Amino acid sequence: MKYYLPLAFVLTLSFSAAAQNQKIEKKIDSVLKLMTLDEKIGQLNQYTGDRDATGPITNNPNKLKDIRDGKLGSMLNVRGAKETREVQEVAMQSRMKIPLIFGLDVIHGYRVTFPIPLAEAASWDLAAMENAARVAARETAASGVHWTFAPMVDIARDPRWGRVMEGAGEDTYLGSKIAFARVKGFQGKGLGNLDAVMACAKHFAAYGAAIAGRDYAAVDMSDHTLWEVYLPPFKAAVDAGAATFMNSFNTLNGIPATGNAYLQRDILKDKWKYTGFVVSDWGSIGEMVDHGFAKNKTQAAELAIKAGSDMDMESRSYLPNLAKLVADKKVPVALIDDAVRRVLRKKFELGLFDDPYRFSNEARQEKELNSPENRKASLSMAEKSIVLLKNNNQVLPLAKNLKKIAVIGPLGKSEKDMQGFWSIAWEKDNLVSLYQGLKNKLGDKTELLYAKGCEISDSSKTGFAEAVEVAKQADVIVMAVGEALDMSGEAKSKTNIHIPGVQEDLIKAIQATGKPVVVLVMAGRPLIFNWTADNVPAIMYTWWLGSEAGNAMANVLFGDYNPAGKLPMTFPRDEGQIPVYYNYLSTGRPAKNDKDTRYRSAYLDLPNSPKFAFGYGLSYTTFEYADLALSATELKMDGKIEVSFTLKNTGKYDGEEVAQLYLQDKFASVVRPVKELKDFQKVMLKAGESKKITFLINKEKLSFYNQQLKWGAEAGDFKLMIGTASNNIKLEKDFALVE
Ligand code: BGC
């Protein structure tokens, strides 16, 4: 009886959703019947607008005429209530009057920029990330745009690859949770709502594993790694209801993802029963010719549509070729119909057939963009994204009654770089630099000195002398170093990921003054800065934090926000260690410690351990882990174990800790990683407070793909580890899974 009402309610909801879906399918049937083959093919064609191009534009067709002729289903890089309305009006002059979908790369905010996705991932705060995507969706939708090409859910284990900035880092469990949260955030209460945009899970698949970290390079990986490490975040995006997928530029084991039927048909559309549509990446259908996989664009079009790529972004392969391929009986018209159905389905769900201009509302746009509420959300997300790497002798937080603070470094007054790569719709007056953030916080009570010292990529040290003189006058020096916004991002692969130019020499020169130094590293990827890490007492990794960057940094520097970020990606000691990640597979000759290298899986010249490990990050307070208890030490296949422990805030400040649960399968039919993150909780504790934390372990958490690539768990012994970082386990205990 207790469950009767909710169940009835749930059933009513799903019946009404099913009825709604049926209605839409009928409408699609009726539209499809009226369309010529050319018009159908038009729906699968997408051009870029004239600005914000993010790839090479192949030619310059008469775009508006093509829209009028029904040759376009979607455009990217058209934005703004007015502009989208004007272009949509042209689509309404076409014979079928099928509205266009407008898509845009809203990767971390639209007008208000949020921290780059990798930075947000450092918050381990799923609700906050969902909210960040929600705000971005509201601004995007209010600007007439229906679709964001986000989230990028590619697992990335190689910081040479510039696009690590765009994802959630190296871990599959964390990455899957974040993928789910971001899709939910973008799509809100569902397509059709005026504050929801279509999400796009990209890049399907394995794009993040480009050989040598070189963007667009080939990917070669085992099926095990594909299924266990790279695919789960995509599955999470499907489970969250992601409206669309984007395929990827790379080849996977010799087959371009764009022409890969195993990925797009067998896995996505058949096994995962995906009903959304797949857009190609920019020009990726045509690039199958450059890959040497298709003889020409005609064959590329044939391979792509057969493999399940529904929409052609900017390669101009579908429009000129598909009709002939159908006439020549090389492509069954049913394949075209299926792709068109998928596109029309989304147009119906968005409500565009009822009102093609419903998102293009200038009054709403005016109200929504850059609203105080949106900025507040960005500030909060920025605070949560900062990772405190080092704080010797409690240099931080800084006292608010300091007389003079010097801001030194090429990023100290930078506004532009704060937005980070992939910020398309930002405006100049929207960004708060570190210097401005400190001014906002301190007013006139503290004198703020400033010297640039050098440019970001400088080889010249001529500015050092002045910077040293300025430093000498200050009580504390806050240094702002790192990358310019275009140093991490698409096509921004690097072999040298040390802090660029002479910036680390500048840090050495300032540190030599003997004054207390705090270094803030602002970047889009894990950088290497060993001297700084070993010698400077206080270091914060701030990434690129978006519109409110300076205010967030000031709040953390002065303790108005206690940092709680944890690294979502391993920081190497040297490029030679890459790829280095925490969940590597066991070896027969493990290095027992950093010195024991003889005939061990180790380096002669460097330890295996990273500089900063996955999951690492400090707080102004300290936490103690104690009293680990398991409800049982034997787990039945259909049972669960409750794991509990006490987490205590043992320091002087209220603060949050991300308690991390790792598991190791000690013996299995396929060699398992040394540890894998399988759960976490972000817990707020007042100074002195303790809380009992519980986790549940069941068979699902112990499962993996066996030799036949079947998902399941095997009986045997497991190690449970609970800690504050992947390399700082505080509690551990063994248990067994039994038949
Ligand atoms: C990128 C995609 C992006 C697309 C459209 C491509 O170069 O790989 O992630 O969505 O351009 O801008």
PDB file of N, CA and C in Angstrom, residues 649-708:
ATOM      1  N   ASN A 649      37.029  16.862  11.472  1.00  0.00           N
ATOM      2  CA  ASN A 649      37.753  18.090  11.149  1.00  0.00           C
ATOM      3  C   ASN A 649      38.603  18.438  12.371  1.00  0.00           C
ATOM      4  N   THR A 650      39.910  18.245  12.229  1.00  0.00           N
ATOM      5  CA  THR A 650      40.798  18.405  13.386  1.00  0.00           C
ATOM      6  C   THR A 650      41.498  19.764  13.395  1.00  0.00           C
ATOM      7  N   GLY A 651      41.143  20.632  12.458  1.00  0.00           N
ATOM      8  CA  GLY A 651      41.839  21.925  12.381  1.00  0.00           C
ATOM      9  C   GLY A 651      40.994  23.062  12.919  1.00  0.00           C
ATOM     10  N   LYS A 652      41.413  24.278  12.554  1.00  0.00           N
ATOM     11  CA  LYS A 652      40.786  25.473  13.125  1.00  0.00           C
ATOM     12  C   LYS A 652      39.667  26.049  12.251  1.00  0.00           C
ATOM     13  N   TYR A 653      39.599  25.568  11.022  1.00  0.00           N
ATOM     14  CA  TYR A 653      38.635  26.172  10.086  1.00  0.00           C
ATOM     15  C   TYR A 653      37.526  25.190   9.744  1.00  0.00           C
ATOM     16  N   ASP A 654      36.339  25.691   9.508  1.00  0.00           N
ATOM     17  CA  ASP A 654      35.289  24.867   8.908  1.00  0.00           C
ATOM     18  C   ASP A 654      35.767  24.517   7.505  1.00  0.00           C
ATOM     19  N   GLY A 655      35.431  23.341   7.037  1.00  0.00           N
ATOM     20  CA  GLY A 655      35.909  23.016   5.688  1.00  0.00           C
ATOM     21  C   GLY A 655      35.288  21.759   5.131  1.00  0.00           C
ATOM     22  N   GLU A 656      35.541  21.559   3.831  1.00  0.00           N
ATOM     23  CA  GLU A 656      34.994  20.389   3.150  1.00  0.00           C
ATOM     24  C   GLU A 656      36.119  19.426   2.788  1.00  0.00           C
ATOM     25  N   GLU A 657      35.791  18.141   2.880  1.00  0.00           N
ATOM     26  CA  GLU A 657      36.756  17.119   2.469  1.00  0.00           C
ATOM     27  C   GLU A 657      36.075  16.215   1.450  1.00  0.00           C
ATOM     28  N   VAL A 658      36.828  15.808   0.420  1.00  0.00           N
ATOM     29  CA  VAL A 658      36.311  14.811  -0.506  1.00  0.00           C
ATOM     30  C   VAL A 658      36.900  13.471  -0.087  1.00  0.00           C
ATOM     31  N   ALA A 659      36.094  12.674   0.590  1.00  0.00           N
ATOM     32  CA  ALA A 659      36.547  11.342   1.021  1.00  0.00           C
ATOM     33  C   ALA A 659      36.403  10.396  -0.165  1.00  0.00           C
ATOM     34  N   GLN A 660      37.481   9.696  -0.487  1.00  0.00           N
ATOM     35  CA  GLN A 660      37.512   8.891  -1.711  1.00  0.00           C
ATOM     36  C   GLN A 660      37.613   7.398  -1.387  1.00  0.00           C
ATOM     37  N   LEU A 661      36.805   6.622  -2.081  1.00  0.00           N
ATOM     38  CA  LEU A 661      36.820   5.174  -1.866  1.00  0.00           C
ATOM     39  C   LEU A 661      37.423   4.484  -3.098  1.00  0.00           C
ATOM     40  N   TYR A 662      38.471   3.740  -2.875  1.00  0.00           N
ATOM     41  CA  TYR A 662      39.124   2.994  -3.957  1.00  0.00           C
ATOM     42  C   TYR A 662      39.013   1.499  -3.683  1.00  0.00           C
ATOM     43  N   LEU A 663      38.983   0.728  -4.770  1.00  0.00           N
ATOM     44  CA  LEU A 663      38.945  -0.726  -4.630  1.00  0.00           C
ATOM     45  C   LEU A 663      40.021  -1.343  -5.498  1.00  0.00           C
ATOM     46  N   GLN A 664      40.522  -2.478  -5.037  1.00  0.00           N
ATOM     47  CA  GLN A 664      41.420  -3.276  -5.889  1.00  0.00           C
ATOM     48  C   GLN A 664      40.937  -4.721  -5.889  1.00  0.00           C
ATOM     49  N   ASP A 665      40.773  -5.252  -7.077  1.00  0.00           N
ATOM     50  CA  ASP A 665      40.455  -6.667  -7.235  1.00  0.00           C
ATOM     51  C   ASP A 665      41.799  -7.387  -7.229  1.00  0.00           C
ATOM     52  N   LYS A 666      42.032  -8.211  -6.200  1.00  0.00           N
ATOM     53  CA  LYS A 666      43.389  -8.733  -6.009  1.00  0.00           C
ATOM     54  C   LYS A 666      43.767  -9.822  -6.991  1.00  0.00           C
ATOM     55  N   PHE A 667      42.763 -10.497  -7.536  1.00  0.00           N
ATOM     56  CA  PHE A 667      43.039 -11.610  -8.420  1.00  0.00           C
ATOM     57  C   PHE A 667      41.838 -11.782  -9.335  1.00  0.00           C
ATOM     58  N   ALA A 668      42.059 -11.776 -10.645  1.00  0.00           N
ATOM     59  CA  ALA A 668      40.912 -11.877 -11.554  1.00  0.00           C
ATOM     60  C   ALA A 668      41.350 -12.483 -12.879  1.00  0.00           C
ATOM     61  N   SER A 669      40.391 -12.838 -13.720  1.00  0.00           N
ATOM     62  CA  SER A 669      40.710 -13.487 -14.991  1.00  0.00           C
ATOM     63  C   SER A 669      41.301 -12.500 -15.993  1.00  0.00           C
ATOM     64  N   VAL A 670      41.200 -11.218 -15.680  1.00  0.00           N
ATOM     65  CA  VAL A 670      41.872 -10.186 -16.474  1.00  0.00           C
ATOM     66  C   VAL A 670      42.615  -9.314 -15.466  1.00  0.00           C
ATOM     67  N   VAL A 671      43.850  -8.952 -15.764  1.00  0.00           N
ATOM     68  CA  VAL A 671      44.632  -8.169 -14.802  1.00  0.00           C
ATOM     69  C   VAL A 671      43.953  -6.830 -14.535  1.00  0.00           C
ATOM     70  N   ARG A 672      43.860  -6.499 -13.261  1.00  0.00           N
ATOM     71  CA  ARG A 672      43.107  -5.322 -12.840  1.00  0.00           C
ATOM     72  C   ARG A 672      44.026  -4.174 -12.429  1.00  0.00           C
ATOM     73  N   PRO A 673      43.489  -2.944 -12.425  1.00  0.00           N
ATOM     74  CA  PRO A 673      44.283  -1.791 -11.981  1.00  0.00           C
ATOM     75  C   PRO A 673      44.691  -1.919 -10.504  1.00  0.00           C
ATOM     76  N   VAL A 674      45.750  -1.217 -10.139  1.00  0.00           N
ATOM     77  CA  VAL A 674      46.209  -1.273  -8.748  1.00  0.00           C
ATOM     78  C   VAL A 674      45.180  -0.673  -7.800  1.00  0.00           C
ATOM     79  N   LYS A 675      44.429   0.262  -8.265  1.00  0.00           N
ATOM     80  CA  LYS A 675      43.277   0.762  -7.510  1.00  0.00           C
ATOM     81  C   LYS A 675      42.375   1.518  -8.467  1.00  0.00           C
ATOM     82  N   GLU A 676      41.104   1.582  -8.103  1.00  0.00           N
ATOM     83  CA  GLU A 676      40.127   2.318  -8.923  1.00  0.00           C
ATOM     84  C   GLU A 676      39.179   3.071  -8.016  1.00  0.00           C
ATOM     85  N   LEU A 677      38.959   4.330  -8.340  1.00  0.00           N
ATOM     86  CA  LEU A 677      37.962   5.114  -7.600  1.00  0.00           C
ATOM     87  C   LEU A 677      36.593   4.500  -7.852  1.00  0.00           C
ATOM     88  N   LYS A 678      35.846   4.244  -6.784  1.00  0.00           N
ATOM     89  CA  LYS A 678      34.523   3.653  -6.960  1.00  0.00           C
ATOM     90  C   LYS A 678      33.423   4.402  -6.222  1.00  0.00           C
ATOM     91  N   ASP A 679      33.817   5.403  -5.460  1.00  0.00           N
ATOM     92  CA  ASP A 679      32.822   6.247  -4.811  1.00  0.00           C
ATOM     93  C   ASP A 679      33.544   7.419  -4.154  1.00  0.00           C
ATOM     94  N   PHE A 680      32.792   8.448  -3.837  1.00  0.00           N
ATOM     95  CA  PHE A 680      33.361   9.559  -3.073  1.00  0.00           C
ATOM     96  C   PHE A 680      32.226  10.360  -2.447  1.00  0.00           C
ATOM     97  N   GLN A 681      32.554  11.094  -1.414  1.00  0.00           N
ATOM     98  CA  GLN A 681      31.568  12.004  -0.818  1.00  0.00           C
ATOM     99  C   GLN A 681      32.258  13.288  -0.436  1.00  0.00           C
ATOM    100  N   LYS A 682      31.628  14.401  -0.758  1.00  0.00           N
ATOM    101  CA  LYS A 682      32.162  15.692  -0.356  1.00  0.00           C
ATOM    102  C   LYS A 682      31.400  16.105   0.901  1.00  0.00           C
ATOM    103  N   VAL A 683      32.148  16.268   1.984  1.00  0.00           N
ATOM    104  CA  VAL A 683      31.506  16.443   3.285  1.00  0.00           C
ATOM    105  C   VAL A 683      31.936  17.767   3.906  1.00  0.00           C
ATOM    106  N   MET A 684      30.969  18.523   4.402  1.00  0.00           N
ATOM    107  CA  MET A 684      31.261  19.788   5.091  1.00  0.00           C
ATOM    108  C   MET A 684      31.315  19.523   6.588  1.00  0.00           C
ATOM    109  N   LEU A 685      32.391  19.939   7.235  1.00  0.00           N
ATOM    110  CA  LEU A 685      32.508  19.749   8.690  1.00  0.00           C
ATOM    111  C   LEU A 685      32.950  21.050   9.347  1.00  0.00           C
ATOM    112  N   LYS A 686      32.295  21.390  10.413  1.00  0.00           N
ATOM    113  CA  LYS A 686      32.730  22.559  11.190  1.00  0.00           C
ATOM    114  C   LYS A 686      34.025  22.190  11.914  1.00  0.00           C
ATOM    115  N   ALA A 687      34.806  23.183  12.298  1.00  0.00           N
ATOM    116  CA  ALA A 687      36.041  22.904  13.037  1.00  0.00           C
ATOM    117  C   ALA A 687      35.695  22.060  14.262  1.00  0.00           C
ATOM    118  N   GLY A 688      36.407  20.947  14.423  1.00  0.00           N
ATOM    119  CA  GLY A 688      36.180  20.082  15.581  1.00  0.00           C
ATOM    120  C   GLY A 688      35.073  19.059  15.389  1.00  0.00           C
ATOM    121  N   GLU A 689      34.283  19.205  14.345  1.00  0.00           N
ATOM    122  CA  GLU A 689      33.136  18.310  14.158  1.00  0.00           C
ATOM    123  C   GLU A 689      33.549  16.962  13.563  1.00  0.00           C
ATOM    124  N   SER A 690      32.838  15.890  13.944  1.00  0.00           N
ATOM    125  CA  SER A 690      33.041  14.596  13.265  1.00  0.00           C
ATOM    126  C   SER A 690      31.713  14.108  12.727  1.00  0.00           C
ATOM    127  N   LYS A 691      31.819  13.257  11.723  1.00  0.00           N
ATOM    128  CA  LYS A 691      30.609  12.673  11.135  1.00  0.00           C
ATOM    129  C   LYS A 691      30.905  11.234  10.762  1.00  0.00           C
ATOM    130  N   LYS A 692      29.869  10.412  10.890  1.00  0.00           N
ATOM    131  CA  LYS A 692      30.015   9.043  10.403  1.00  0.00           C
ATOM    132  C   LYS A 692      29.661   9.049   8.913  1.00  0.00           C
ATOM    133  N   ILE A 693      30.565   8.537   8.115  1.00  0.00           N
ATOM    134  CA  ILE A 693      30.341   8.506   6.660  1.00  0.00           C
ATOM    135  C   ILE A 693      30.107   7.055   6.261  1.00  0.00           C
ATOM    136  N   THR A 694      29.137   6.828   5.391  1.00  0.00           N
ATOM    137  CA  THR A 694      28.933   5.443   4.945  1.00  0.00           C
ATOM    138  C   THR A 694      28.945   5.340   3.424  1.00  0.00           C
ATOM    139  N   PHE A 695      29.459   4.231   2.956  1.00  0.00           N
ATOM    140  CA  PHE A 695      29.426   3.874   1.535  1.00  0.00           C
ATOM    141  C   PHE A 695      28.835   2.470   1.427  1.00  0.00           C
ATOM    142  N   LEU A 696      28.265   2.175   0.276  1.00  0.00           N
ATOM    143  CA  LEU A 696      27.772   0.814   0.053  1.00  0.00           C
ATOM    144  C   LEU A 696      28.584   0.152  -1.044  1.00  0.00           C
ATOM    145  N   ILE A 697      28.913  -1.106  -0.827  1.00  0.00           N
ATOM    146  CA  ILE A 697      29.614  -1.848  -1.881  1.00  0.00           C
ATOM    147  C   ILE A 697      28.726  -2.999  -2.313  1.00  0.00           C
ATOM    148  N   ASN A 698      28.525  -3.108  -3.607  1.00  0.00           N
ATOM    149  CA  ASN A 698      27.777  -4.251  -4.128  1.00  0.00           C
ATOM    150  C   ASN A 698      28.542  -4.814  -5.324  1.00  0.00           C
ATOM    151  N   LYS A 699      27.960  -5.820  -5.914  1.00  0.00           N
ATOM    152  CA  LYS A 699      28.626  -6.523  -7.009  1.00  0.00           C
ATOM    153  C   LYS A 699      28.986  -5.580  -8.157  1.00  0.00           C
ATOM    154  N   GLU A 700      28.095  -4.631  -8.426  1.00  0.00           N
ATOM    155  CA  GLU A 700      28.313  -3.707  -9.534  1.00  0.00           C
ATOM    156  C   GLU A 700      29.656  -2.975  -9.385  1.00  0.00           C
ATOM    157  N   LYS A 701      29.956  -2.592  -8.163  1.00  0.00           N
ATOM    158  CA  LYS A 701      31.197  -1.844  -7.941  1.00  0.00           C
ATOM    159  C   LYS A 701      32.433  -2.721  -8.154  1.00  0.00           C
ATOM    160  N   LEU A 702      32.236  -4.027  -8.159  1.00  0.00           N
ATOM    161  CA  LEU A 702      33.378  -4.949  -8.292  1.00  0.00           C
ATOM    162  C   LEU A 702      33.458  -5.542  -9.696  1.00  0.00           C
ATOM    163  N   SER A 703      32.549  -5.114 -10.561  1.00  0.00           N
ATOM    164  CA  SER A 703      32.466  -5.740 -11.884  1.00  0.00           C
ATOM    165  C   SER A 703      33.455  -5.137 -12.872  1.00  0.00           C
ATOM    166  N   PHE A 704      33.760  -5.927 -13.880  1.00  0.00           N
ATOM    167  CA  PHE A 704      34.668  -5.487 -14.944  1.00  0.00           C
ATOM    168  C   PHE A 704      34.364  -6.331 -16.182  1.00  0.00           C
ATOM    169  N   TYR A 705      35.018  -6.024 -17.283  1.00  0.00           N
ATOM    170  CA  TYR A 705      34.804  -6.802 -18.502  1.00  0.00           C
ATOM    171  C   TYR A 705      35.776  -7.979 -18.510  1.00  0.00           C
ATOM    172  N   ASN A 706      35.219  -9.174 -18.606  1.00  0.00           N
ATOM    173  CA  ASN A 706      36.093 -10.359 -18.574  1.00  0.00           C
ATOM    174  C   ASN A 706      36.711 -10.618 -19.950  1.00  0.00           C
ATOM    175  N   GLN A 707      37.351 -11.760 -20.106  1.00  0.00           N
ATOM    176  CA  GLN A 707      38.062 -12.021 -21.368  1.00  0.00           C
ATOM    177  C   GLN A 707      37.127 -12.034 -22.568  1.00  0.00           C
ATOM    178  N   GLN A 708      35.862 -12.358 -22.331  1.00  0.00           N
ATOM    179  CA  GLN A 708      34.886 -12.348 -23.434  1.00  0.00           C
ATOM    180  C   GLN A 708      34.189 -10.990 -23.521  1.00  0.00           C
TER     181      GLN A 708
END
